[in-house]
Amino acid sequence: VSVVLGTQWGDEGKGKLVDILAQNIDVCVRCQGGNNAGHTIVVGGVKYAFHMLPSGLVNMDCISVVGSGVVVHLPSFFEELEDLQKQGLDCDDRLFISDRCHLVFDFHQIVDGMKEGELGRGSIGTTKKGIGPAYSSKASRSGIRVHHLYHFDEFEKRFRTIVSARHRRYGDFEYDVEAELQRYRQLAERLRPFVIDSVEFLHKKLREGKRILVEGANALMLDIDFGTYPYVTSSNTGVGGVCTGLGIPPNKIGSVIGVAKAYTTRVGGGPFPTELVDEVGQKLRDVGAEYGVTTGRPRRCGWLDLVVLRYSTMINGYTSLNLTKLDVLDVFDEIKVAVSYTIDGKEVTSFPADLDDLATASVNYVTLPGWKQSISKCRTFEDLPENCQKYVRFIEKDVGVPVQWIGVGAGREEMIAIDH
């Protein structure tokens, strides 16, 4: 099993690498998150937007599986599938969903907005897709899974119970339970051909020697345990989430590829030590087209933070890195890289748990010279300008992980592969 994970706060460009790797794999799998993720893949000038479905679907020979750890909003599942099929992607008999997936309902989305409202100024910047409340239902053991759809009396009982509990908690918000039950009766039949026991399915593929690629969603700094809590998502976005979200043991995992943007971005609230709220930050946003796939929100931008990347590497054990959007830095005379923080007069080289400590941190940068020329036509490492090569080598040396791929543009072909 090969794994592709985000090293920062998401939006690193994981989908593009997954698309390239999916040309040589048999099964592409999502293991956590929901349709709060967003990947854009450009193939032959056609732009495909993925939110919940594995982006391996772009490869017609690849089977895609939505694994057990993913929370699924069925109307969005079918909407996304229809959009892809309208663009000419035939997904018949090569997209499957685990019978153990928990379901996201419209009331989860309504509640998501209310919860965020309650938090007020301390809001976490949720996408309001109902992901957090669905994981809350799962953790409190009141959730509803895909397999419940096929014992509809049980489904109905659980559904009425969970909605009435939410009404008690949030007041009598408008929600037509009878209409929803009718809708899910129809959705259940529509979903039936897609439903599998994904644990058995994936282990059978492993026994057959098939190559499996796991597509992580979100990123390590949004992990419920290791991210900037509480400004995080509701699932384990690191390598641990691969095992728990798919039922695959650690000894079946081979390569773990960390995708890192050549600078840093973040969406929503929460700490961001290297954030630039000046014209340099705006330049990164404009040149890098830093606006969310799922929400359209402008992303916060800043310099590359090696404290974050080292911390992320410790937890996920990356075997190699994909450095993306390096071409965005073409326009800068000099480029800064964060190497440590100073907190209470002490130098800190790992990422602190306490956000109040982080708020007082000053960032220690190393300044590197820019290369001031376009790298979008470069196809080998040697083609890159000398200062650009030095930037890559600086990152490799600091993090202790080789850079195996470098993104120099949006297209599938605009990726340099380095043979180590």
Coordinates of C-alpha atoms in Angstrom, one line a residue, residues 31-332:
C31 CA -9.7 6.6 4.2
Q32 CA -11.1 9.6 6.2
G33 CA -12.9 12.9 6.0
G34 CA -15.9 13.7 3.8
N35 CA -16.8 16.1 1.1
N36 CA -15.0 18.8 3.0
A37 CA -11.9 17.9 1.1
G38 CA -11.2 19.4 -2.3
H39 CA -8.8 18.2 -5.1
T40 CA -8.6 19.8 -8.6
I41 CA -7.0 17.7 -11.3
V42 CA -6.3 19.0 -14.8
V43 CA -6.0 16.4 -17.5
G44 CA -5.9 17.2 -21.2
G45 CA -7.1 20.7 -20.4
V46 CA -10.2 19.4 -18.6
K47 CA -10.5 20.4 -14.9
Y48 CA -12.0 17.8 -12.6
A49 CA -13.1 18.8 -9.1
F50 CA -13.1 16.0 -6.5
H51 CA -14.5 16.4 -3.0
M52 CA -15.4 13.0 -1.6
L53 CA -14.6 10.6 -4.4
P54 CA -11.1 9.2 -4.9
S55 CA -9.3 11.1 -7.7
G56 CA -8.0 7.8 -9.0
L57 CA -11.3 7.7 -11.0
V58 CA -9.5 9.8 -13.7
N59 CA -7.6 6.6 -14.6
M60 CA -10.1 4.4 -16.4
D61 CA -8.3 1.2 -15.3
C62 CA -8.3 2.0 -11.6
I63 CA -10.9 0.9 -9.1
S64 CA -11.8 3.5 -6.5
V65 CA -13.1 2.8 -3.0
V66 CA -14.6 5.1 -0.3
G67 CA -13.3 3.5 2.8
S68 CA -14.9 2.9 6.2
G69 CA -13.4 5.9 7.9
V70 CA -15.1 8.4 5.4
V71 CA -18.3 10.0 6.4
V72 CA -20.7 10.2 3.4
H73 CA -23.4 12.6 2.5
L74 CA -25.3 10.5 -0.1
P75 CA -26.9 13.4 -2.1
S76 CA -23.4 14.9 -2.5
F77 CA -21.9 11.5 -3.4
F78 CA -24.3 11.2 -6.3
E79 CA -24.1 14.8 -7.3
E80 CA -20.3 14.6 -7.6
L81 CA -20.6 11.3 -9.5
E82 CA -23.0 12.8 -12.0
D83 CA -20.7 15.9 -12.5
L84 CA -17.8 13.6 -13.3
Q85 CA -19.8 11.4 -15.6
K86 CA -21.1 14.5 -17.5
Q87 CA -17.4 15.4 -18.1
G88 CA -17.0 12.0 -19.8
L89 CA -15.6 9.9 -16.9
D90 CA -17.3 6.4 -16.9
C91 CA -17.3 5.3 -13.3
D92 CA -19.5 2.2 -13.8
D93 CA -18.3 -0.9 -11.9
R94 CA -15.2 0.8 -10.7
L95 CA -16.4 2.9 -7.8
F96 CA -17.4 1.3 -4.5
I97 CA -18.3 2.4 -0.9
S98 CA -17.7 0.6 2.4
D99 CA -20.8 -0.7 4.2
R100 CA -19.2 0.6 7.4
C101 CA -19.1 4.3 6.3
H102 CA -21.1 6.6 8.6
L103 CA -23.7 8.8 6.9
V104 CA -23.9 12.6 7.0
F105 CA -27.4 13.9 6.9
D106 CA -28.8 17.4 6.2
F107 CA -29.5 17.9 9.9
H108 CA -25.7 17.4 10.5
Q109 CA -25.1 20.3 8.2
I110 CA -27.8 22.5 9.8
V111 CA -26.3 21.7 13.2
D112 CA -22.7 22.4 11.9
G113 CA -23.7 26.1 11.2
M114 CA -25.4 26.4 14.7
K115 CA -22.3 24.9 16.4
E116 CA -20.1 27.4 14.6
G117 CA -22.4 30.2 15.6
E118 CA -22.2 29.2 19.3
L119 CA -18.4 29.4 19.2
G120 CA -18.7 33.0 18.1
R121 CA -15.3 34.7 17.6
G122 CA -13.5 31.5 18.4
S123 CA -15.0 29.8 15.5
I124 CA -12.9 27.2 13.7
G125 CA -13.9 28.1 10.1
T126 CA -15.7 24.8 9.4
T127 CA -16.9 24.2 5.8
K128 CA -20.4 23.6 7.3
K129 CA -20.7 20.3 5.4
G130 CA -21.8 18.4 8.5
I131 CA -18.5 16.5 8.9
G132 CA -17.8 17.4 12.5
P133 CA -21.4 16.6 13.7
A134 CA -21.3 13.3 11.8
Y135 CA -18.1 12.3 13.5
S136 CA -19.6 13.4 16.8
S137 CA -22.6 11.1 16.2
K138 CA -20.1 8.3 15.4
A139 CA -18.1 8.8 18.6
S140 CA -21.2 9.0 20.7
R141 CA -22.4 5.7 19.1
S142 CA -25.6 7.3 17.8
G143 CA -24.4 7.4 14.2
I144 CA -26.0 5.6 11.2
R145 CA -23.9 3.5 8.8
V146 CA -24.4 2.5 5.2
H147 CA -25.4 -1.0 6.1
H148 CA -28.3 0.3 8.2
L149 CA -30.0 1.4 5.0
Y150 CA -30.7 -2.2 4.1
H151 CA -32.6 -2.9 7.3
F152 CA -34.9 0.1 6.9
D153 CA -37.0 -0.4 10.0
E154 CA -33.8 -0.2 12.1
F155 CA -32.6 2.8 10.0
E156 CA -35.9 4.6 10.6
K157 CA -35.8 4.0 14.3
R158 CA -32.2 5.3 14.6
F159 CA -32.9 8.2 12.3
R160 CA -35.9 9.4 14.4
T161 CA -34.0 9.0 17.6
I162 CA -30.9 11.0 16.4
V163 CA -33.1 13.8 15.0
S164 CA -35.1 14.2 18.2
A165 CA -31.9 14.3 20.2
R166 CA -30.6 17.1 18.0
H167 CA -33.9 19.0 18.4
R168 CA -33.6 18.7 22.1
R169 CA -30.1 20.1 21.9
Y170 CA -30.5 22.9 19.3
G171 CA -34.2 23.7 19.5
D172 CA -36.9 23.0 17.0
F173 CA -35.0 23.8 13.7
E174 CA -36.9 23.2 10.5
Y175 CA -36.4 19.6 9.2
D176 CA -38.9 17.4 7.4
V177 CA -38.2 13.9 8.9
E178 CA -40.9 12.1 6.8
A179 CA -39.6 13.6 3.5
E180 CA -36.0 12.6 4.5
L181 CA -37.0 9.0 5.3
Q182 CA -38.7 8.8 1.9
R183 CA -35.6 10.3 0.2
Y184 CA -33.3 7.8 1.9
R185 CA -35.5 4.8 1.0
Q186 CA -34.8 5.8 -2.7
L187 CA -31.1 6.6 -2.1
A188 CA -30.6 3.2 -0.5
E189 CA -31.7 1.4 -3.7
R190 CA -29.6 3.7 -5.8
L191 CA -26.6 3.1 -3.7
R192 CA -26.9 -0.7 -3.5
P193 CA -24.7 -1.5 -6.5
F194 CA -21.8 0.5 -5.0
V195 CA -21.8 -1.1 -1.5
I196 CA -19.1 -3.6 -0.5
D197 CA -17.4 -5.0 2.6
S198 CA -14.3 -2.9 2.0
V199 CA -12.1 -4.7 4.5
E200 CA -12.5 -8.0 2.8
F201 CA -12.3 -6.4 -0.6
L202 CA -9.0 -4.6 0.1
H203 CA -7.3 -7.6 1.8
K204 CA -8.3 -9.8 -1.2
K205 CA -6.7 -7.2 -3.5
L206 CA -3.5 -7.3 -1.3
R207 CA -3.4 -11.1 -1.5
E208 CA -3.7 -10.9 -5.3
G209 CA -0.6 -8.6 -5.3
K210 CA -2.6 -5.6 -6.5
R211 CA -1.2 -2.1 -5.9
I212 CA -3.3 0.1 -3.6
L213 CA -2.9 3.9 -3.3
V214 CA -4.5 5.7 -0.3
E215 CA -5.4 9.3 -0.9
G216 CA -5.3 11.3 2.4
A217 CA -7.7 14.2 2.8
N218 CA -7.0 17.4 4.7
A219 CA -3.5 17.3 6.3
L220 CA -1.5 16.5 9.4
M221 CA -1.9 19.9 11.0
L222 CA -5.6 19.4 10.8
D223 CA -5.4 16.0 12.6
I224 CA -7.9 15.8 15.5
D225 CA -5.0 14.6 17.8
F226 CA -1.8 16.2 16.4
G227 CA -3.1 19.3 14.6
T228 CA -3.7 22.8 16.0
Y229 CA -6.6 21.7 18.2
P230 CA -9.3 22.9 18.3
Y231 CA -8.7 24.4 14.9
V232 CA -8.7 21.0 13.3
T233 CA -10.9 18.6 11.3
S234 CA -12.8 15.7 13.1
S235 CA -10.7 12.8 11.9
N236 CA -7.2 11.4 12.0
T237 CA -5.6 12.8 8.9
G238 CA -2.2 11.2 9.4
V239 CA -0.9 7.7 8.7
G240 CA -2.8 6.4 11.7
G241 CA -6.1 7.3 10.0
V242 CA -5.1 5.0 7.1
C243 CA -5.0 2.0 9.3
T244 CA -8.1 2.9 11.3
G245 CA -10.0 4.1 8.3
L246 CA -9.4 1.1 6.1
G247 CA -8.7 -1.8 8.4
I248 CA -5.2 -2.2 6.9
P249 CA -2.4 -3.1 9.3
P250 CA 0.8 -1.0 9.5
N251 CA 3.0 -3.7 8.0
K252 CA 1.1 -3.5 4.7
I253 CA 2.1 0.1 4.2
G254 CA 5.1 0.6 2.0
S255 CA 5.8 4.2 0.9
V256 CA 4.3 7.2 2.7
I257 CA 4.6 10.3 0.5
G258 CA 4.2 13.7 2.1
V259 CA 2.9 16.5 -0.1
A260 CA 4.2 19.9 0.9
K261 CA 3.6 23.2 -0.8
A262 CA 6.7 25.3 -1.4
Y263 CA 5.2 27.9 0.9
T264 CA 2.3 27.6 3.4
T265 CA -1.4 28.2 3.2
R266 CA -4.3 27.7 5.6
V267 CA -8.1 28.1 5.3
G268 CA -10.4 29.2 8.3
G269 CA -9.4 30.1 11.8
G270 CA -6.4 29.0 13.9
P271 CA -2.8 29.7 14.4
F272 CA -0.4 30.2 11.4
P273 CA 3.0 31.3 12.6
T274 CA 4.5 32.3 9.2
E275 CA 1.3 34.0 7.9
L276 CA 1.9 37.1 5.8
V277 CA -0.8 39.7 6.0
D278 CA 1.0 42.2 3.7
E279 CA 1.5 42.6 0.0
V280 CA 3.9 39.5 -0.1
G281 CA 1.0 37.4 1.3
Q282 CA -1.4 38.8 -1.3
K283 CA 1.2 38.1 -4.0
L284 CA 1.4 34.5 -3.0
R285 CA -2.4 34.3 -3.0
D286 CA -2.7 35.9 -6.5
V287 CA 0.1 34.1 -8.2
G288 CA -0.8 30.8 -6.6
A289 CA -4.6 31.2 -7.1
E290 CA -5.1 30.4 -3.5
Y291 CA -8.9 30.0 -3.3
G292 CA -10.6 26.9 -2.0
V293 CA -12.0 24.2 -4.4
T294 CA -14.8 23.2 -2.0
T295 CA -15.7 26.7 -0.6
G296 CA -14.1 29.3 -2.9
R297 CA -12.7 31.0 0.3
P298 CA -9.4 32.9 -0.1
R299 CA -6.6 31.0 1.7
R300 CA -4.3 32.6 4.2
C301 CA -0.7 32.6 2.8
G302 CA 2.8 32.6 4.3
W303 CA 6.4 31.4 3.9
L304 CA 7.3 27.7 4.2
D305 CA 7.5 26.5 7.9
L306 CA 10.0 23.8 8.4
V307 CA 9.0 23.5 12.1
V308 CA 5.6 22.3 10.8
L309 CA 7.2 20.0 8.2
R310 CA 9.7 18.4 10.6
Y311 CA 6.8 17.8 13.1
S312 CA 4.6 16.3 10.4
T313 CA 7.5 14.1 9.3
M314 CA 8.0 12.7 12.8
I315 CA 4.4 11.6 13.1
N316 CA 3.8 10.3 9.5
G317 CA 7.3 8.9 8.7
Y318 CA 7.4 10.2 5.2
T319 CA 9.6 8.1 2.9
S320 CA 9.7 10.9 0.3
L321 CA 8.2 14.4 -0.3
N322 CA 6.4 16.0 -3.2
L323 CA 7.1 19.7 -3.2
T324 CA 4.3 21.5 -5.0
K325 CA 3.7 24.9 -6.6
L326 CA 7.4 25.7 -6.6
D327 CA 6.8 27.9 -9.6
V328 CA 4.7 30.3 -7.5
L329 CA 8.0 31.5 -5.9
D330 CA 9.5 32.4 -9.4
V331 CA 8.5 36.1 -8.8
F332 CA 10.3 36.7 -5.5

